[in-house]
C-alpha positions as MATLAB code, in Angstrom:
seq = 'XXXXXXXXXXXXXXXXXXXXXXXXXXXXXXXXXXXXXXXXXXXXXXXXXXXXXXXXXXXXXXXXXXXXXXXXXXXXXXXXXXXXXXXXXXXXXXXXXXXXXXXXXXXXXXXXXXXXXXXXXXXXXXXXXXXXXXXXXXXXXXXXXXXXXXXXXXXXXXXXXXXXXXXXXXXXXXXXXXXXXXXXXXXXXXXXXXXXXXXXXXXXXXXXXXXXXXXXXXXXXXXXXXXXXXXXXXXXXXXXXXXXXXXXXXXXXXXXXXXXXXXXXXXXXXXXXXXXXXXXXXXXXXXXXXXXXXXXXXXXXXXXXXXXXXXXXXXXXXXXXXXXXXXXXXXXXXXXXXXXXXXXXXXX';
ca = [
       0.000    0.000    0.000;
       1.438    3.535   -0.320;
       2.366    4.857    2.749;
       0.534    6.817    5.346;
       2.957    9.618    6.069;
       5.518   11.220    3.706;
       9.039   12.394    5.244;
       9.203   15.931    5.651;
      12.441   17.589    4.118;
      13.968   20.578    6.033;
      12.403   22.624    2.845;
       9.100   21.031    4.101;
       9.100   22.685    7.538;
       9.891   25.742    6.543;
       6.793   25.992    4.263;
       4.664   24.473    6.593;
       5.458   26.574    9.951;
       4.924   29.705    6.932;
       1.703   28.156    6.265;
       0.758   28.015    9.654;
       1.945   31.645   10.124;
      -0.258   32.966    6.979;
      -3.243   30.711    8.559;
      -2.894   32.555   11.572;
      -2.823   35.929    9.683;
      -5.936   35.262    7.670;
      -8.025   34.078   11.584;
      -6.723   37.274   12.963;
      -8.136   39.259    9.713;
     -11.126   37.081    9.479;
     -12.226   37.356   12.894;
     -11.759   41.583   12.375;
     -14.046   41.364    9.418;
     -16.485   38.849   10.531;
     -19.132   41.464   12.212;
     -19.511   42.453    8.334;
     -19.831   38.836    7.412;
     -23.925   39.186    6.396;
     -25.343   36.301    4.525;
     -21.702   35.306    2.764;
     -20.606   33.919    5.814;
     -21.308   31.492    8.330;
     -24.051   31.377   11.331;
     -21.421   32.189   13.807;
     -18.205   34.550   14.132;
     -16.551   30.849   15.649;
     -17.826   29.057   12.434;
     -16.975   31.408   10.338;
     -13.317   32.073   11.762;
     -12.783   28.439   11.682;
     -14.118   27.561    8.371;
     -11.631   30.545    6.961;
      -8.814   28.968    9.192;
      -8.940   25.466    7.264;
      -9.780   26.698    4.302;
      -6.617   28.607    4.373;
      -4.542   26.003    5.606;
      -5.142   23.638    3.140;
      -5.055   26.171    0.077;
      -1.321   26.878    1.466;
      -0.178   23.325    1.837;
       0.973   20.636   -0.557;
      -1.043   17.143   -0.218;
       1.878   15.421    0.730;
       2.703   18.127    3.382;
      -0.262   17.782    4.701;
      -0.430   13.874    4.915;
       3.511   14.119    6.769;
       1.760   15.812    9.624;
      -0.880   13.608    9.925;
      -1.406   11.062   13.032;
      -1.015    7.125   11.751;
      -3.889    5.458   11.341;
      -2.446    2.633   13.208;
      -2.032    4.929   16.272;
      -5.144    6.094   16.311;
      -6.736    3.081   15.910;
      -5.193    1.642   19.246;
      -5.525    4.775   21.061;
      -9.776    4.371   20.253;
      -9.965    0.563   21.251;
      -8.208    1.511   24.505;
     -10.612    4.313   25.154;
     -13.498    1.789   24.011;
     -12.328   -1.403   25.435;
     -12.199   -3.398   22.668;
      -9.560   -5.747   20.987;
      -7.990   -4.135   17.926;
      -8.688   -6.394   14.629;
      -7.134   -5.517   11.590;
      -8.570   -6.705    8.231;
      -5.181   -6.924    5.411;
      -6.556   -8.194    2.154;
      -4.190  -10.084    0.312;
      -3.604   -6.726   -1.770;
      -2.363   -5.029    1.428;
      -5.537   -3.118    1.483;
      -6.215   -2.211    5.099;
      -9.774   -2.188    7.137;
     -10.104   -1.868   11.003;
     -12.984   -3.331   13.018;
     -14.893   -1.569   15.688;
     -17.153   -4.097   17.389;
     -17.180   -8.027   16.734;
     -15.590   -8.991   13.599;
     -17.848  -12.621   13.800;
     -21.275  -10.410   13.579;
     -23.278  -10.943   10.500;
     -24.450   -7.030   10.610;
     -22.018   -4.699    9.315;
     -21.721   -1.103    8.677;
     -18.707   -0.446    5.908;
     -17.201    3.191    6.050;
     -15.256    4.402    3.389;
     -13.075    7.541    4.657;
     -13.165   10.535    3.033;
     -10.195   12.649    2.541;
     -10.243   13.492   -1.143;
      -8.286   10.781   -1.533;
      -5.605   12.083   -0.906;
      -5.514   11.941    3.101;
      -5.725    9.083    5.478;
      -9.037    8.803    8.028;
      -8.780   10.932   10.785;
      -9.306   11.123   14.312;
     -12.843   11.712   13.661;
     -13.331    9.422   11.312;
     -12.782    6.996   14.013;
     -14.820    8.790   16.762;
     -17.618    8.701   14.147;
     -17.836    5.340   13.081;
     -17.287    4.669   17.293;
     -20.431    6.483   17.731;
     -22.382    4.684   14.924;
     -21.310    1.521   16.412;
     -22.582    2.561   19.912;
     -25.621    3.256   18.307;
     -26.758    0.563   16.108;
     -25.846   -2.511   19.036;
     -23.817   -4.603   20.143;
     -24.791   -7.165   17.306;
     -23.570   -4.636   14.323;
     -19.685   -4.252   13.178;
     -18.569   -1.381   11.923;
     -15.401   -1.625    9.648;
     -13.382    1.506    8.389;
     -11.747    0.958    5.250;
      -8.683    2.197    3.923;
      -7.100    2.522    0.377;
      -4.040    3.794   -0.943;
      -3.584    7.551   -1.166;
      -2.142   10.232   -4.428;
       0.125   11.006   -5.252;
       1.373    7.613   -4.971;
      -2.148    6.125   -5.947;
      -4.650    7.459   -8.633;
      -7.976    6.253   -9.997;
      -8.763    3.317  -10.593;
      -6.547    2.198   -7.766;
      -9.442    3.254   -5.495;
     -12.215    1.706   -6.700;
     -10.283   -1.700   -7.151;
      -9.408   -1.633   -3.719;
     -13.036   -0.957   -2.645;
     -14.573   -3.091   -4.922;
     -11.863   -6.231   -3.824;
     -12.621   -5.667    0.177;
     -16.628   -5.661   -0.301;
     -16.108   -9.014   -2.453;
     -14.325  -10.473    0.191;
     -17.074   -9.638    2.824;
     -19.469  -11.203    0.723;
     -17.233  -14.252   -0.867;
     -14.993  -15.254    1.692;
     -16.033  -13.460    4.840;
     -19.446  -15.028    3.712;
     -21.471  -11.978    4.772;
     -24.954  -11.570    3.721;
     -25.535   -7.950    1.590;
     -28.780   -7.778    3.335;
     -26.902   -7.469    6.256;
     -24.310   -5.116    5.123;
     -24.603   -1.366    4.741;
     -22.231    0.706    2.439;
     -21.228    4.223    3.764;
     -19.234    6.894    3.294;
     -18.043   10.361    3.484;
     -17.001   13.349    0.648;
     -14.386   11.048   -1.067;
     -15.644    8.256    0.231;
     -18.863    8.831   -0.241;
     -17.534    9.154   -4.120;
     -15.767    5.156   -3.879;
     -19.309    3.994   -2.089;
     -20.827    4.882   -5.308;
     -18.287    3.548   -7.734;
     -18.552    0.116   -6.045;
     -22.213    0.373   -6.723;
     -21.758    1.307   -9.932;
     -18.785   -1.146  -10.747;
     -21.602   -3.777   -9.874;
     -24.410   -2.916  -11.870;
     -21.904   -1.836  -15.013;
     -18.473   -3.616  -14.452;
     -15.294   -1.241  -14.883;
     -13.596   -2.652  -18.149;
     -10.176   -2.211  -15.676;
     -11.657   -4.374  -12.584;
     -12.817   -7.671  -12.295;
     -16.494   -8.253  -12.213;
     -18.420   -8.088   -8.974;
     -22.046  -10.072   -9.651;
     -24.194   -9.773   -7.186;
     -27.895  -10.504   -7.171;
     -29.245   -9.728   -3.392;
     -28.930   -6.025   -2.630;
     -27.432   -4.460    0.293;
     -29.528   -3.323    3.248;
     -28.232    0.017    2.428;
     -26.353    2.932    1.408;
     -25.115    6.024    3.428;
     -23.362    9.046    1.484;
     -22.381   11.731    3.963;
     -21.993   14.178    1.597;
     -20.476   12.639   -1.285;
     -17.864   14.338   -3.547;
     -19.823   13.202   -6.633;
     -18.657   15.715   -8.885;
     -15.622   18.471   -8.684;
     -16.774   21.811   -9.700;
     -18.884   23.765  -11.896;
     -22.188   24.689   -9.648;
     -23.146   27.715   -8.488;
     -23.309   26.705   -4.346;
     -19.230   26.756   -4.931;
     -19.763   30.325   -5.295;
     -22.520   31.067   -2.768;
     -21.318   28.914   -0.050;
     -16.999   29.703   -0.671;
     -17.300   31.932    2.936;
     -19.601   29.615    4.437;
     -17.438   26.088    4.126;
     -14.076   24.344    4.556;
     -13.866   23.865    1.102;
     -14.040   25.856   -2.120;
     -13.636   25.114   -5.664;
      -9.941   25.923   -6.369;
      -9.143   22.994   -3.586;
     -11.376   20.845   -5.186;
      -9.875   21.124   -8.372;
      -6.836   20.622   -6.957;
      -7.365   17.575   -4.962;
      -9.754   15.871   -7.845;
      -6.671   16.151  -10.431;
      -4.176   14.308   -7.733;
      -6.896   11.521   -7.862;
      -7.537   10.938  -11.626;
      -4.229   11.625  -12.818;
      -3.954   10.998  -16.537;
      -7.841    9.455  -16.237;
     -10.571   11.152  -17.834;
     -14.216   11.762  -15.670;
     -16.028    8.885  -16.365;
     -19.621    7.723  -14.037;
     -17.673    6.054  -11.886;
     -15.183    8.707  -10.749;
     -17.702   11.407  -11.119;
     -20.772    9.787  -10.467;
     -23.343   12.866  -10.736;
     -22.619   13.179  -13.956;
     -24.012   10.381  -15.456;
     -28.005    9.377  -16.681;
     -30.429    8.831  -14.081;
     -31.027    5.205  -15.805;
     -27.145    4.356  -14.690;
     -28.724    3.830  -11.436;
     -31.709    1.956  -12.312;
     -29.816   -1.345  -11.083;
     -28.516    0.134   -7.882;
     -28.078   -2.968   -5.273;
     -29.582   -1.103   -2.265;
     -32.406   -2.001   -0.565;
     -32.473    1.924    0.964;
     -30.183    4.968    0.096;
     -29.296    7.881    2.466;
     -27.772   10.721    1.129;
     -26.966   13.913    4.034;
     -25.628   16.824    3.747;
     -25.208   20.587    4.285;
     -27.647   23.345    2.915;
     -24.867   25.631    3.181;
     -21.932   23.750    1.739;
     -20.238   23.938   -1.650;
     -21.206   20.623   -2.820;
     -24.641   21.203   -1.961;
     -25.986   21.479   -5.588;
     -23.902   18.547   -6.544;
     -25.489   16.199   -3.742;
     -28.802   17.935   -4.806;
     -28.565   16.613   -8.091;
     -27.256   13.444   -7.187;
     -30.347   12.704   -4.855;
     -33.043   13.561   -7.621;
     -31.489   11.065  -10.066;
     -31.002    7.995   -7.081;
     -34.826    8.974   -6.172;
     -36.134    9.153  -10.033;
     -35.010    5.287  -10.360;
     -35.077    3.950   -6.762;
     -37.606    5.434   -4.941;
     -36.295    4.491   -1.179;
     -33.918    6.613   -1.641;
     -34.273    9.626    0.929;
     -31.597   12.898    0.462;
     -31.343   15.386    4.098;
     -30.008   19.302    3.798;
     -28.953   20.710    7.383;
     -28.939   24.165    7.184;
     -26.174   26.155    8.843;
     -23.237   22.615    8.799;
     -20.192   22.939    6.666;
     -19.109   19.654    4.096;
     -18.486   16.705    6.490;
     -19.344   17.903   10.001;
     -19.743   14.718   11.745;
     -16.122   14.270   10.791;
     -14.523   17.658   11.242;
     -13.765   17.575   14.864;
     -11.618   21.130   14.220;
     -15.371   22.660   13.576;
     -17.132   20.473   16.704;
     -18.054   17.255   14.515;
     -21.735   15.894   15.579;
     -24.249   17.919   14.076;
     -27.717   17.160   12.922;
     -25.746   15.348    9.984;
     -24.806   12.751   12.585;
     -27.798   12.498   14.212;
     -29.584   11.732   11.065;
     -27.275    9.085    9.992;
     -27.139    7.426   13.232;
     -30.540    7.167   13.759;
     -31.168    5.981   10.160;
     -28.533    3.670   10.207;
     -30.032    2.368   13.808;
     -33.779    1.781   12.727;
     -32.449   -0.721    9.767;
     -29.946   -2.634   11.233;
];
């Protein structure tokens, strides 16, 4: 697998303790002007401050600058099933492709999170805090497994989507998991792979081995899924308002398809309503923010899942940046999380 972390060179410090400098210089200047916000900007002065605070930070560093000061998965894995009690099991398929349990690993009900992170980052702390809380939520008798994949640079599309597609084959082929008992989830990026596996299903990826499958899931969750990279207005309307903007999504979107042109499954709002007439999902959830810049991409997303699969059921929180129940740096929770939990909950 490509590795978690990337070294930092001498010439990577310097730009990163400038980066944090400028960061601090735009909160300072932010916070000044935030009084003046009006509509542009977020509910709060806080939210607004630290949605300009990220937003900055990741705008001044480079991806793999930003993955060599992240915390190893690994560690924070341990550090959550010390905090939670619970033996640490580590699922390597034979491709190295990484997925950790929360809860028993012998249950038949499972909950499969992909991570978001653009692809380009590894799951955070609050990626495992969330899935923790799911898990506390749905009962003792449901797993929740948080899968990994390999990250760009060092990784582009397909790579993704192969590894996705390989670890939900071996749930159901070797692990011998019912799909009825299995629910696919994810966030932003991963909300993106969660769909690509669906579609690899229904319309095999000429690069990746077919993936038949005749019993549908129990369902999907997208938290916000990075369906699509740019080109709606929200990018514009909400670019004060959320952690993101268009000019990072750009960025981080060409890191993941490389040389690869957009295609359904790396893009998956783009495509025909019909491409989802075969979805394998019993139920599809699709949450997120009223007030974010993917907004009108998830919008459009929802209305084709629901034209073709009527269970399918799409939530807009007002006043929640992209990916709240992950973004611990802006409080995490949220009415996003409380709608996922609960749905998630009621079905398994």
């Amino acid at each position: 697998m490509a590795p978690e972390q990337t070294r930092m060179t001498w010439r990577d410090q310097v730009e990163i303790g400038v980066a944090f400098l400028r960061t601090l210089g735009v909160a300072v200047y932010t916070l000044l002007l935030s009084p003046f916000r009006g509509q542009a900007g977020a509910p709060t002065i806080t939210d607004h401050v630290k949605s300009a605070t990220i937003r900055s930070l990741i705008e001044y560093l480079t991806i793999p600058q930003i993955q060599s000061i992240q915390t190893p998965v690994e560690e924070l894995y341990i550090a959550l099933a010390q905090k939670k009690g619970f033996k640490p099991e580590t699922l390597v398929l034979p491709n190295g492709t990484k997925a950790y349990w929360i809860g028993n690993k012998n249950t038949e009900k499972i909950v499969v999170w992909f991570h978001g992170g653009a692809f380009c980052f590894p799951p955070g702390s609050g990626h495992f805090s969330f899935a923790a809380d799911i898990f506390d939520s749905a009962g003792s008798d449901v797993a929740v497994l948080l899968a990994t994949y390999d990250l760009t640079p060092h990784a582009t599309y397909p790579r993704q989507l192969t590894q996705g597609v390989e670890l939900v084959c071996h749930l159901v082929t070797v692990l011998q998991r019912k799909p009825s008992n299995i629910i696919l989830a994810g966030d932003s990026a991963g909300g993106n792979l969660t769909l690509g596996v669906l579609s690899h299903i229904s319309h095999p990826h000429p690069k990746i081995p077919p993936f038949p499958l005749f019993t549908p899931f129990r369902g999907v969750v997208l938290l916000t899924p990075w369906a699509a990279f740019s080109g709606t207005p929200s990018f514009d309307k909400n670019k004060y308002r959320d952690v993101l903007n268009e000019q990072i999504s750009i960025k981080w979107s060409q890191a993941f398809l490389g040389n690869a042109p957009p295609d359904p499954y790396n893009q998956p709002s783009t495509t025909e309503a019909e491409w989802w007439r075969d979805v394998k999902a019993e139920e599809i959830l699709v949450v997120a923010s009223a007030d974010e810049c993917l907004t009108d991409i998830v919008r459009a997303l929802g209305e084709k899942l629901k034209s073709v699969h009527p269970k399918t059921t799409t939530v807009f929180i007002p006043g929640e940046v992209h990916d709240l129940p992950i973004m611990e740096a802006m409080g995490g929770g949220g009415e996003q999380a409380r709608v996922i939990k609960s749905w998630i909950a009621s079905r398994m």
